[in-house]
Amino acid sequence: MTSPIEYARANAERFRQDLHALLRIPSVSATPELAGEVRRAGQWLVDEMTRIGFPSVELVETAGHPIVYGEWLTAGADAPTILLYGHYDVQPADRVKDNWDSEPFEPIEKDGKIIARGSTDDKGPVVAHLKAIESIIQTTGALPVNLKVIFEGEEEVSSLHLGAFVSANLDRLKADACLISDTSIYAPDIPSIVYSLRGLVYMELHVQGPKDDLHSGVYGGTVHNPAQALAEIITQLHNPDGSVAVSGFYDEVQPLSDEERAALAKVPWRKADWAMGTGLELPWGEAQYSLRERVGARPTLEINGMASGFYGEGAKTVLPAKAMAKISCRLVADQDPRRIYERVRDFVASITPATVKSEVRLLHTGDAALVDRHSQPVQAAVQAYKAGWGGAEPVFVREGGSIPIVANFQRDLGIPVVLMGFGLDTDGAHGPNEHFHVERYHKGIETIIHFYSAYADLFAAGR
Ligand code: BES
Ligand code: MN
Ligand code: MN
């Protein structure tokens, strides 16, 4: 009899072709015109799960993009139930504007990489899960765990409707653990379990000057230019030492313990990796914290974009009427995104010159999450990585990115979460030439296969 691992290896080529099929669907959740494509990607997953044998799977409608929900609950009452979560929506991608070397939605394989938008975030890991499940079913005929599966189509737009689905289905979603593959590993040969994700609050800062655009010769020198006023406001949002100047910004931030700092120092962000990921030589930020601590345990405020006046070709002597900046804060555990929004709003109001008007609008929020490093499913993930990664011991890291629904799962369902990812920080998620290494796709599939049996065994032993 073949084992699940042998089956996965024998079917490796087809497993990649199937991933390519999903990558060809431009399921960009942020682009209203592509809503039909997001739905098509969701339906692709429903069809694939049906083909694998899921006894129940459906496309659940929301006020936004649909949720894929499936159940496979045949392992019996003594086996654990896992809630598997992933997302099938992707970030926008434009070959020309964003400087891709190939079409973002025409996957190619080159130098051992699958190159396409969504390959590492998060379609590659999502399909890896389905392939692991297929491999187990095809060879053993049964899953060692009960499965509830949520694949959402709105993660990249802050999980707008999933929170309501979770709170409306508490009984139905009851599980012993939540498994998510949507984070990075530390290095190709060092897998990692993520135990902290940052939260997010996304805002727009609007500055209004004169009622209309003006002739800069007629009025220049008498009117406070809103683009300049915006710049003046923005420069006051940080202190010279790189910290955020907004009053009360750090009030709820928990300091790192000496023990945790020592543990984090063992998994530093290697300067060379940081330089490779950014193309820069010199880091910036709060000097008293290491690079890893800055993204993992410190909140930030970023300017995501600015717009004002004339930026076409040639010259236009205009004095613009308004200016705008997109601003977001990454938050750490215990910082309430709404409260941070209010503090930014009030601080901006307090530093806005009397010569212009400003307004800070809230776009969306997501909570930060801290994960228990000692839970039983996390122990199973340690074992699974070791088995799937040639004996490598996984390290525990804090990540700077956000997966807003994690906090909902913890709070509403009260279950431990495992963040067991397979991609690398340098895979180009959200950027051009996003890729997922073929090797990590297949190692991911095998690691997931090991996870299910390791968790089923630990769960049985603990009863
Ligand atoms: N997979 C990422 C989250 C992530 C990135 C975790 C890096 C760990 C390391 C996810 O798809 C993502 O991009 N989330 C958004 C959430 C936002 C739109 C609310 C993010 O972090 O910007
Ligand atoms: Mn993701
Ligand atoms: Mn993402």
mmCIF file with all atom_site columns, C-alpha atoms in Angstrom, residues 21-91:
data_model
loop_
_atom_site.group_PDB
_atom_site.id
_atom_site.type_symbol
_atom_site.label_atom_id
_atom_site.label_alt_id
_atom_site.label_comp_id
_atom_site.label_asym_id
_atom_site.label_entity_id
_atom_site.label_seq_id
_atom_site.pdbx_PDB_ins_code
_atom_site.Cartn_x
_atom_site.Cartn_y
_atom_site.Cartn_z
_atom_site.occupancy
_atom_site.B_iso_or_equiv
_atom_site.pdbx_formal_charge
_atom_site.auth_seq_id
_atom_site.auth_comp_id
_atom_site.auth_asym_id
_atom_site.auth_atom_id
_atom_site.pdbx_PDB_model_num
ATOM 1  C CA . ALA A 1 21 ? -5.187  26.652 -12.493 1.00 0.00 ? 21 ALA A CA 1
ATOM 2  C CA . LEU A 1 22 ? -6.205  28.574 -9.364  1.00 0.00 ? 22 LEU A CA 1
ATOM 3  C CA . LEU A 1 23 ? -3.391  31.107 -9.860  1.00 0.00 ? 23 LEU A CA 1
ATOM 4  C CA . ARG A 1 24 ? -4.804  31.896 -13.319 1.00 0.00 ? 24 ARG A CA 1
ATOM 5  C CA . ILE A 1 25 ? -7.947  33.362 -11.734 1.00 0.00 ? 25 ILE A CA 1
ATOM 6  C CA . PRO A 1 26 ? -7.369  37.062 -10.883 1.00 0.00 ? 26 PRO A CA 1
ATOM 7  C CA . SER A 1 27 ? -9.250  37.026 -7.570  1.00 0.00 ? 27 SER A CA 1
ATOM 8  C CA . VAL A 1 28 ? -8.325  40.542 -6.456  1.00 0.00 ? 28 VAL A CA 1
ATOM 9  C CA . SER A 1 29 ? -10.671 41.369 -3.589  1.00 0.00 ? 29 SER A CA 1
ATOM 10 C CA . ALA A 1 30 ? -9.899  45.098 -3.602  1.00 0.00 ? 30 ALA A CA 1
ATOM 11 C CA . THR A 1 31 ? -11.013 45.643 -7.216  1.00 0.00 ? 31 THR A CA 1
ATOM 12 C CA . PRO A 1 32 ? -14.819 45.818 -7.554  1.00 0.00 ? 32 PRO A CA 1
ATOM 13 C CA . GLU A 1 33 ? -14.714 44.914 -11.282 1.00 0.00 ? 33 GLU A CA 1
ATOM 14 C CA . LEU A 1 34 ? -13.025 41.622 -10.404 1.00 0.00 ? 34 LEU A CA 1
ATOM 15 C CA . ALA A 1 35 ? -15.729 40.455 -7.966  1.00 0.00 ? 35 ALA A CA 1
ATOM 16 C CA . GLY A 1 36 ? -16.780 37.803 -10.504 1.00 0.00 ? 36 GLY A CA 1
ATOM 17 C CA . GLU A 1 37 ? -13.226 36.453 -10.579 1.00 0.00 ? 37 GLU A CA 1
ATOM 18 C CA . VAL A 1 38 ? -13.073 36.285 -6.780  1.00 0.00 ? 38 VAL A CA 1
ATOM 19 C CA . ARG A 1 39 ? -16.267 34.236 -6.865  1.00 0.00 ? 39 ARG A CA 1
ATOM 20 C CA . ARG A 1 40 ? -14.838 32.030 -9.642  1.00 0.00 ? 40 ARG A CA 1
ATOM 21 C CA . ALA A 1 41 ? -11.793 31.285 -7.466  1.00 0.00 ? 41 ALA A CA 1
ATOM 22 C CA . GLY A 1 42 ? -14.082 30.406 -4.564  1.00 0.00 ? 42 GLY A CA 1
ATOM 23 C CA . GLN A 1 43 ? -16.098 28.122 -6.821  1.00 0.00 ? 43 GLN A CA 1
ATOM 24 C CA . TRP A 1 44 ? -12.868 26.532 -8.067  1.00 0.00 ? 44 TRP A CA 1
ATOM 25 C CA . LEU A 1 45 ? -12.092 25.572 -4.463  1.00 0.00 ? 45 LEU A CA 1
ATOM 26 C CA . VAL A 1 46 ? -15.612 24.244 -3.899  1.00 0.00 ? 46 VAL A CA 1
ATOM 27 C CA . ASP A 1 47 ? -15.278 22.080 -7.017  1.00 0.00 ? 47 ASP A CA 1
ATOM 28 C CA . GLU A 1 48 ? -11.824 20.878 -6.017  1.00 0.00 ? 48 GLU A CA 1
ATOM 29 C CA . MET A 1 49 ? -12.996 20.009 -2.496  1.00 0.00 ? 49 MET A CA 1
ATOM 30 C CA . THR A 1 50 ? -15.987 18.171 -3.939  1.00 0.00 ? 50 THR A CA 1
ATOM 31 C CA . ARG A 1 51 ? -13.673 16.217 -6.234  1.00 0.00 ? 51 ARG A CA 1
ATOM 32 C CA . ILE A 1 52 ? -11.428 15.247 -3.308  1.00 0.00 ? 52 ILE A CA 1
ATOM 33 C CA . GLY A 1 53 ? -14.486 13.909 -1.489  1.00 0.00 ? 53 GLY A CA 1
ATOM 34 C CA . PHE A 1 54 ? -15.593 16.535 1.054   1.00 0.00 ? 54 PHE A CA 1
ATOM 35 C CA . PRO A 1 55 ? -19.039 15.315 2.194   1.00 0.00 ? 55 PRO A CA 1
ATOM 36 C CA . SER A 1 56 ? -20.175 18.917 2.506   1.00 0.00 ? 56 SER A CA 1
ATOM 37 C CA . VAL A 1 57 ? -18.855 22.111 0.956   1.00 0.00 ? 57 VAL A CA 1
ATOM 38 C CA . GLU A 1 58 ? -20.568 25.293 -0.135  1.00 0.00 ? 58 GLU A CA 1
ATOM 39 C CA . LEU A 1 59 ? -20.056 28.857 -1.219  1.00 0.00 ? 59 LEU A CA 1
ATOM 40 C CA . VAL A 1 60 ? -21.515 30.959 1.591   1.00 0.00 ? 60 VAL A CA 1
ATOM 41 C CA . GLU A 1 61 ? -22.798 34.349 0.466   1.00 0.00 ? 61 GLU A CA 1
ATOM 42 C CA . THR A 1 62 ? -21.870 37.492 2.374   1.00 0.00 ? 62 THR A CA 1
ATOM 43 C CA . ALA A 1 63 ? -22.478 41.161 1.703   1.00 0.00 ? 63 ALA A CA 1
ATOM 44 C CA . GLY A 1 64 ? -19.046 41.027 0.047   1.00 0.00 ? 64 GLY A CA 1
ATOM 45 C CA . HIS A 1 65 ? -17.067 38.149 -1.448  1.00 0.00 ? 65 HIS A CA 1
ATOM 46 C CA . PRO A 1 66 ? -18.234 34.609 -0.665  1.00 0.00 ? 66 PRO A CA 1
ATOM 47 C CA . ILE A 1 67 ? -16.756 32.293 1.958   1.00 0.00 ? 67 ILE A CA 1
ATOM 48 C CA . VAL A 1 68 ? -15.866 28.709 1.056   1.00 0.00 ? 68 VAL A CA 1
ATOM 49 C CA . TYR A 1 69 ? -17.028 26.473 3.905   1.00 0.00 ? 69 TYR A CA 1
ATOM 50 C CA . GLY A 1 70 ? -16.530 22.727 3.990   1.00 0.00 ? 70 GLY A CA 1
ATOM 51 C CA . GLU A 1 71 ? -16.807 19.958 6.557   1.00 0.00 ? 71 GLU A CA 1
ATOM 52 C CA . TRP A 1 72 ? -15.341 16.478 6.741   1.00 0.00 ? 72 TRP A CA 1
ATOM 53 C CA . LEU A 1 73 ? -16.382 15.087 10.102  1.00 0.00 ? 73 LEU A CA 1
ATOM 54 C CA . THR A 1 74 ? -15.937 11.334 9.777   1.00 0.00 ? 74 THR A CA 1
ATOM 55 C CA . ALA A 1 75 ? -12.997 10.750 12.147  1.00 0.00 ? 75 ALA A CA 1
ATOM 56 C CA . GLY A 1 76 ? -15.273 10.150 15.104  1.00 0.00 ? 76 GLY A CA 1
ATOM 57 C CA . ALA A 1 77 ? -15.923 11.858 18.407  1.00 0.00 ? 77 ALA A CA 1
ATOM 58 C CA . ASP A 1 78 ? -12.604 10.753 19.909  1.00 0.00 ? 78 ASP A CA 1
ATOM 59 C CA . ALA A 1 79 ? -10.567 12.440 17.194  1.00 0.00 ? 79 ALA A CA 1
ATOM 60 C CA . PRO A 1 80 ? -9.797  16.167 17.366  1.00 0.00 ? 80 PRO A CA 1
ATOM 61 C CA . THR A 1 81 ? -11.523 18.682 15.125  1.00 0.00 ? 81 THR A CA 1
ATOM 62 C CA . ILE A 1 82 ? -9.403  21.162 13.230  1.00 0.00 ? 82 ILE A CA 1
ATOM 63 C CA . LEU A 1 83 ? -10.639 24.432 11.845  1.00 0.00 ? 83 LEU A CA 1
ATOM 64 C CA . LEU A 1 84 ? -8.514  25.096 8.766   1.00 0.00 ? 84 LEU A CA 1
ATOM 65 C CA . TYR A 1 85 ? -8.361  28.692 7.553   1.00 0.00 ? 85 TYR A CA 1
ATOM 66 C CA . GLY A 1 86 ? -6.812  30.274 4.469   1.00 0.00 ? 86 GLY A CA 1
ATOM 67 C CA . HIS A 1 87 ? -7.627  32.930 1.904   1.00 0.00 ? 87 HIS A CA 1
ATOM 68 C CA . TYR A 1 88 ? -8.119  32.747 -1.849  1.00 0.00 ? 88 TYR A CA 1
ATOM 69 C CA . ASP A 1 89 ? -8.226  36.460 -2.575  1.00 0.00 ? 89 ASP A CA 1
ATOM 70 C CA . VAL A 1 90 ? -5.038  38.208 -3.639  1.00 0.00 ? 90 VAL A CA 1
ATOM 71 C CA . GLN A 1 91 ? -3.526  41.671 -3.768  1.00 0.00 ? 91 GLN A CA 1
#
